[in-house]
Structures are given as C-alpha cells and as structure tokens.
Coordinates of N, CA and C and ligand atoms in Angstrom, one line a residue:
X117 N 108.7 133.4 99.4 CA 107.7 133.9 100.4 C 108.1 135.2 101.0
X118 N 107.3 136.3 100.8 CA 107.7 137.6 101.3 C 106.7 137.9 102.5
X119 N 107.3 138.3 103.6 CA 106.5 138.6 104.8 C 106.7 140.0 105.3
X120 N 105.7 140.8 105.5 CA 105.8 142.1 106.1 C 105.6 142.0 107.6
X121 N 106.5 142.7 108.4 CA 106.3 142.7 109.8 C 106.2 144.1 110.3
X122 N 105.6 144.2 111.5 CA 105.4 145.6 112.1 C 105.1 145.4 113.5
X123 N 105.3 146.5 114.3 CA 105.0 146.5 115.7 C 104.9 147.9 116.2
X124 N 104.4 148.1 117.4 CA 104.5 149.3 118.1 C 105.8 149.2 119.0
X125 N 106.0 150.2 119.9 CA 107.2 150.2 120.8 C 107.2 149.0 121.7
X126 N 106.0 148.5 122.1 CA 106.0 147.3 123.0 C 106.2 146.0 122.3
X127 N 105.7 145.9 121.1 CA 105.9 144.7 120.3 C 107.3 144.6 119.7
X128 N 108.0 145.7 119.7 CA 109.3 145.8 119.1 C 110.3 144.7 119.6
X129 N 110.2 144.4 120.9 CA 111.1 143.4 121.5 C 110.8 142.0 121.0
X130 N 109.7 141.7 120.4 CA 109.4 140.4 119.8 C 109.8 140.5 118.3
X131 N 109.4 141.7 117.7 CA 109.6 141.8 116.2 C 111.1 141.6 115.8
X132 N 112.0 142.2 116.6 CA 113.4 142.1 116.2 C 114.0 140.7 116.1
X133 N 113.8 139.9 117.2 CA 114.4 138.5 117.1 C 113.6 137.7 116.1
X134 N 112.3 138.0 115.9 CA 111.5 137.2 114.9 C 111.9 137.6 113.5
X135 N 112.3 138.8 113.3 CA 112.8 139.2 112.0 C 114.0 138.4 111.6
X136 N 115.0 138.4 112.6 CA 116.2 137.7 112.4 C 116.0 136.2 112.1
X137 N 115.1 135.6 112.8 CA 114.8 134.2 112.7 C 114.1 133.9 111.3
X138 N 113.2 134.8 110.9 CA 112.5 134.5 109.6 C 113.5 134.6 108.5
X139 N 114.5 135.6 108.6 CA 115.5 135.7 107.5 C 116.4 134.5 107.5
X140 N 116.8 134.0 108.7 CA 117.6 132.8 108.8 C 116.9 131.6 108.1
X141 N 115.5 131.6 108.3 CA 114.7 130.5 107.7 C 114.6 130.6 106.1
X142 N 115.0 131.8 105.6 CA 115.0 132.0 104.2 C 113.9 132.8 103.6
X143 N 113.1 133.4 104.6 CA 112.0 134.3 104.1 C 112.5 135.6 103.8
X144 N 111.8 136.3 102.8 CA 112.1 137.7 102.5 C 111.3 138.5 103.5
X145 N 111.9 139.4 104.3 CA 111.2 140.1 105.3 C 111.2 141.6 105.0
X146 N 110.0 142.2 105.0 CA 109.9 143.7 104.9 C 109.5 144.3 106.2
X147 N 110.4 145.0 106.8 CA 110.2 145.5 108.2 C 109.6 146.9 108.1
X148 N 108.4 147.1 108.5 CA 107.7 148.4 108.3 C 107.7 149.2 109.6
X149 N 108.6 148.9 110.6 CA 108.7 149.6 111.8 C 107.8 149.0 112.9
X150 N 107.8 149.5 114.1 CA 108.6 150.6 114.6 C 110.1 150.2 114.7
X151 N 111.0 151.2 114.8 CA 112.4 151.0 114.7 C 113.1 151.0 116.1
X152 N 112.3 151.2 117.2 CA 112.9 151.3 118.5 C 111.7 151.1 119.5
X153 N 112.1 151.2 120.8 CA 111.1 151.1 121.9 C 110.6 152.5 122.3
X154 N 110.9 153.5 121.5 CA 110.4 154.8 121.7 C 108.9 154.8 121.5
X155 N 108.1 155.4 122.5 CA 106.7 155.3 122.4 C 106.1 155.8 121.1
X156 N 105.2 155.0 120.6 CA 104.5 155.4 119.3 C 103.1 154.8 119.4
X157 N 102.4 154.7 118.2 CA 101.0 154.3 118.3 C 100.8 153.1 117.3
X158 N 100.2 152.0 117.9 CA 100.1 150.8 117.2 C 99.3 150.8 115.9
X159 N 98.3 151.7 115.8 CA 97.5 151.7 114.5 C 98.3 152.1 113.3
X160 N 99.4 152.9 113.5 CA 100.2 153.2 112.3 C 100.8 152.0 111.7
X161 N 101.3 151.1 112.5 CA 102.0 149.9 112.0 C 101.1 148.8 111.6
X162 N 99.9 148.7 112.3 CA 98.9 147.8 111.8 C 98.4 148.1 110.4
X163 N 98.2 149.3 110.2 CA 97.7 149.8 108.9 C 98.8 149.6 107.8
X164 N 100.0 149.9 108.2 CA 101.1 149.8 107.2 C 101.3 148.4 106.7
X165 N 101.3 147.5 107.6 CA 101.4 146.1 107.2 C 100.2 145.6 106.5
X166 N 99.0 146.0 106.9 CA 97.8 145.6 106.3 C 97.7 146.1 104.8
X167 N 98.2 147.3 104.6 CA 98.2 147.9 103.2 C 99.0 147.1 102.3
X168 N 100.2 146.7 102.7 CA 101.0 145.9 101.7 C 100.5 144.5 101.5
X169 N 99.9 144.0 102.5 CA 99.3 142.6 102.4 C 98.1 142.7 101.4
X170 N 97.2 143.8 101.7 CA 96.0 143.9 100.8 C 96.4 144.2 99.4
X171 N 97.5 144.9 99.1 CA 97.9 145.2 97.8 C 98.7 144.0 97.1
X172 N 98.8 142.9 97.9 CA 99.6 141.7 97.4 C 101.1 142.1 97.1
X173 N 101.6 143.1 97.8 CA 103.0 143.3 97.7 C 103.8 142.3 98.5
X174 N 103.2 141.7 99.4 CA 103.8 140.6 100.2 C 102.8 139.5 100.3
X175 N 103.2 138.3 100.7 CA 102.3 137.2 100.9 C 101.5 137.2 102.2
X176 N 102.2 137.6 103.3 CA 101.6 137.5 104.6 C 102.2 138.7 105.5
X177 N 101.5 138.9 106.6 CA 102.0 139.9 107.5 C 102.0 139.4 108.9
X178 N 103.0 139.8 109.7 CA 103.1 139.4 111.1 C 103.3 140.7 111.9
X179 N 102.4 140.9 112.9 CA 102.4 142.2 113.7 C 102.4 141.9 115.2
X180 N 102.9 142.9 115.9 CA 103.1 142.7 117.4 C 102.7 144.1 118.1
X181 N 102.0 143.9 119.2 CA 101.9 145.1 120.1 C 102.0 144.4 121.5
X182 N 101.5 145.1 122.5 CA 101.6 144.5 123.9 C 100.7 143.3 124.0
X183 N 99.5 143.3 123.6 CA 98.6 142.2 123.6 C 98.4 141.5 122.2
X184 N 98.7 142.2 121.2 CA 98.4 141.8 119.8 C 97.0 142.3 119.4
X185 N 96.2 142.8 120.4 CA 94.8 143.1 120.1 C 94.7 144.5 119.3
X186 N 95.3 145.5 119.8 CA 95.1 146.8 119.2 C 95.6 146.9 117.8
X187 N 96.8 146.3 117.6 CA 97.3 146.4 116.2 C 96.5 145.5 115.2
X188 N 96.0 144.4 115.7 CA 95.1 143.5 114.9 C 93.8 144.2 114.5
X189 N 93.3 145.0 115.5 CA 92.0 145.7 115.2 C 92.3 146.7 114.1
X190 N 93.4 147.4 114.2 CA 93.7 148.4 113.2 C 93.9 147.8 111.8
X191 N 94.6 146.6 111.8 CA 94.9 145.9 110.5 C 93.6 145.5 109.9
X192 N 92.7 145.0 110.7 CA 91.4 144.5 110.2 C 90.5 145.6 109.6
X193 N 90.8 146.8 109.8 CA 90.0 147.9 109.2 C 90.3 148.0 107.7
X194 N 91.4 147.4 107.3 CA 91.8 147.5 105.8 C 91.1 146.4 105.1
X195 N 90.5 146.8 104.0 CA 89.7 145.9 103.1 C 90.6 144.7 102.7
X196 N 90.0 143.5 102.8 CA 90.8 142.3 102.4 C 91.6 141.7 103.4
X197 N 91.7 142.4 104.6 CA 92.5 141.8 105.7 C 91.8 141.0 106.6
X198 N 92.3 139.8 106.9 CA 91.8 138.9 108.0 C 93.0 138.7 108.9
X199 N 93.0 139.5 110.0 CA 94.1 139.4 111.0 C 93.6 138.7 112.2
X200 N 94.4 137.8 112.7 CA 94.0 137.0 113.9 C 95.1 137.3 115.0
X201 N 94.6 137.4 116.3 CA 95.5 137.4 117.4 C 95.6 136.0 118.0
X202 N 96.8 135.6 118.2 CA 97.0 134.2 118.7 C 98.0 134.2 119.8
X203 N 97.8 133.3 120.8 CA 98.8 133.1 121.8 C 99.1 131.6 122.0
X204 N 98.5 130.8 121.1 CA 98.9 129.4 121.0 C 98.7 128.9 119.5
X205 N 99.5 127.9 119.2 CA 99.6 127.5 117.8 C 98.3 126.9 117.2
X206 N 97.4 126.2 118.0 CA 96.3 125.6 117.4 C 95.4 126.6 116.7
X207 N 95.1 127.7 117.3 CA 94.2 128.7 116.7 C 94.9 129.3 115.5
X208 N 96.2 129.5 115.6 CA 96.9 130.0 114.4 C 96.8 129.2 113.2
X209 N 97.0 127.9 113.4 CA 96.9 126.9 112.3 C 95.5 126.9 111.7
X210 N 94.5 126.8 112.6 CA 93.1 126.7 112.1 C 92.6 128.0 111.5
X211 N 93.2 129.1 112.0 CA 92.8 130.4 111.4 C 93.2 130.6 110.0
X212 N 94.3 129.9 109.6 CA 94.7 129.8 108.2 C 93.9 128.8 107.4
X213 N 93.7 127.6 108.0 CA 93.0 126.6 107.3 C 91.5 126.9 107.0
X214 N 90.9 127.5 108.0 CA 89.5 127.8 107.9 C 89.1 129.2 107.5
X215 N 89.9 130.2 108.0 CA 89.6 131.6 107.9 C 90.5 132.3 106.9
X216 N 91.5 131.6 106.4 CA 92.4 132.2 105.4 C 93.0 133.5 105.9
X217 N 93.4 133.5 107.2 CA 94.0 134.7 107.8 C 95.3 135.1 107.0
X218 N 95.4 136.4 106.8 CA 96.6 136.9 106.0 C 97.5 137.7 106.9
X219 N 97.1 138.0 108.1 CA 98.0 138.6 109.1 C 97.9 137.9 110.5
X220 N 99.0 137.7 111.1 CA 99.1 137.0 112.4 C 99.6 138.1 113.4
X221 N 98.8 138.2 114.5 CA 99.2 139.2 115.5 C 99.5 138.6 116.8
X222 N 100.5 139.0 117.5 CA 100.8 138.5 118.8 C 101.2 139.6 119.8
X223 N 101.1 139.3 121.1 CA 101.4 140.3 122.1 C 102.7 139.9 122.9
X224 N 103.6 140.9 122.9 CA 104.9 140.7 123.6 C 104.7 140.7 125.1
X225 N 103.6 141.2 125.6 CA 103.3 141.1 127.0 C 102.6 139.8 127.4
X226 N 102.3 139.0 126.4 CA 101.5 137.8 126.6 C 102.3 136.5 126.4
X227 N 103.1 136.5 125.3 CA 103.9 135.3 125.0 C 105.4 135.6 124.9
X228 N 106.2 134.6 125.0 CA 107.6 134.7 124.9 C 108.1 134.4 123.4
X229 N 109.4 134.5 123.2 CA 109.9 134.3 121.9 C 109.7 132.9 121.3
X230 N 110.0 131.9 122.1 CA 109.9 130.6 121.6 C 108.5 130.1 121.2
X231 N 107.5 130.6 122.0 CA 106.1 130.3 121.7 C 105.7 131.1 120.5
X232 N 106.2 132.3 120.4 CA 105.9 133.1 119.2 C 106.4 132.3 117.9
X233 N 107.6 131.8 118.0 CA 108.1 131.1 116.8 C 107.3 129.9 116.5
X234 N 106.8 129.1 117.5 CA 106.0 127.9 117.3 C 104.7 128.3 116.6
X235 N 104.1 129.4 117.1 CA 102.8 129.9 116.5 C 103.0 130.3 115.1
X236 N 104.1 131.0 114.8 CA 104.3 131.5 113.5 C 104.6 130.4 112.5
X237 N 105.3 129.4 112.9 CA 105.6 128.2 112.1 C 104.3 127.5 111.7
X238 N 103.5 127.2 112.7 CA 102.2 126.5 112.4 C 101.4 127.3 111.4
X239 N 101.4 128.6 111.6 CA 100.5 129.5 110.8 C 101.1 129.6 109.4
X240 N 102.4 129.8 109.2 CA 102.9 129.9 107.8 C 102.7 128.6 107.1
X241 N 103.0 127.5 107.8 CA 102.9 126.2 107.1 C 101.5 125.7 106.8
X242 N 100.5 126.2 107.5 CA 99.1 125.8 107.3 C 98.6 126.4 105.9
X243 N 97.7 125.6 105.3 CA 97.1 126.1 104.0 C 95.6 126.2 104.1
X244 N 95.1 127.2 103.5 CA 93.7 127.4 103.5 C 93.0 126.2 102.8
X245 N 91.9 125.7 103.3 CA 91.3 124.6 102.8 C 90.2 124.9 101.7
X246 N 89.8 126.1 101.6 CA 88.8 126.5 100.6 C 87.4 125.9 100.9
X247 N 86.7 125.6 99.8 CA 85.4 124.9 99.9 C 84.4 125.6 100.8
X248 N 83.8 125.0 101.7 CA 82.8 125.6 102.6 C 83.4 126.8 103.3
X249 N 84.7 126.8 103.6 CA 85.3 127.9 104.3 C 85.3 129.2 103.4
X250 N 85.5 129.0 102.1 CA 85.5 130.1 101.2 C 84.2 130.8 101.2
X251 N 83.1 130.1 101.2 CA 81.8 130.6 101.2 C 81.5 131.5 102.5
X252 N 82.0 131.0 103.6 CA 81.8 131.7 104.8 C 82.6 133.0 104.9
X253 N 83.8 132.9 104.3 CA 84.7 134.1 104.3 C 84.0 135.2 103.5
X254 N 83.3 134.8 102.4 CA 82.6 135.7 101.5 C 81.4 136.4 102.3
X255 N 80.9 135.7 103.3 CA 79.8 136.2 104.1 C 80.2 137.2 105.1
X256 N 81.6 137.5 105.3 CA 82.0 138.5 106.2 C 81.6 139.9 105.8
X257 N 81.4 140.1 104.4 CA 81.2 141.4 103.9 C 79.8 141.9 104.2
Ligands
RB5_343 C1 100.7 150.2 124.4 O1 100.8 150.5 125.8 C2 99.7 149.1 124.3 O2 98.4 149.6 124.5 C3 99.7 148.4 123.0 O3 101.0 147.8 122.8 C4 98.8 147.2 122.7 O4 98.8 146.3 123.8 C5 97.4 147.6 122.4 O5 96.5 146.8 122.2

C-alpha cells in the first residue's frame, strides 16, 4: 500500500509524526511536502497529492492544513478525487465505505496526533461497499 502525504506549513506538525508512524506500520509513504513550517500555500500540496492519487501512482492520499478544509477543497478540484475532511473516525470510515474517498484531510489546529492516528487507521482499513454507493458516486459528475 502506497500513500502520498502532503501539508502546508500549518499541517506540517501533524504530517511529520504521521509519516513516521505510517512507515513504522509498513506503508510506503511518498511525502510531497511542505518540508518545513515556513509559510506556504495549501493549494500547492493539495493538488500535488491529488495528482498522484488521480494517476494511480499511489493508492491513497493523506493531507493536512490548519483546518483540513482549504487543502481538501484544492484536492477536490482534481478529476477523480474524493477528498474528505474528518475530525472523528466514524465519518472517516463511512466516507470510505459509502463515498469511496481516496484522500483524507485533517486539521492540525483541530485535532491532535493520537486522534489523527485513530481516524487514519479507521479510514485505511475501511473498504468501499460498492453497489448502490457506486451508482451515487457516478452521479457526482
Ligand atoms: C493557513 O493559515 C490556513 O489558512 C490553512 O492552514 C488552512 O487552515 C486553510 O484551510
């Protein structure tokens, strides 16, 4: 399982420990920046992660900004991307099972590291259920 991660300067503080944790769990991680807390712009990283997910170069993407909102909006502009902002695990799990989300977004100003790990675990482990949900996803277009 290959996972692309990205953040702006605010999300960086969550991205770094999450990257380490994902690698420890055995995932292949592609870090597309940012590389520090130096001020930058979240759309750059939202689009970078979305591009590699949309091209199937990785299986999933995980992104961070202050709220998770801005970077997810940028990611969702890329065709084929279904990015969800989550601050609790239930929505994360259901977003995969029903909406087949391929990018998970979280806010470093909203949640802490341990909750982020819980959300990510539920999301990665959940599987899309297809069926009636597939039909609805096709209706997004
Ligand atoms: C940056 O200050 C902040 O706007 C950004 O991290 C994010 O929260 C945007 O949605």
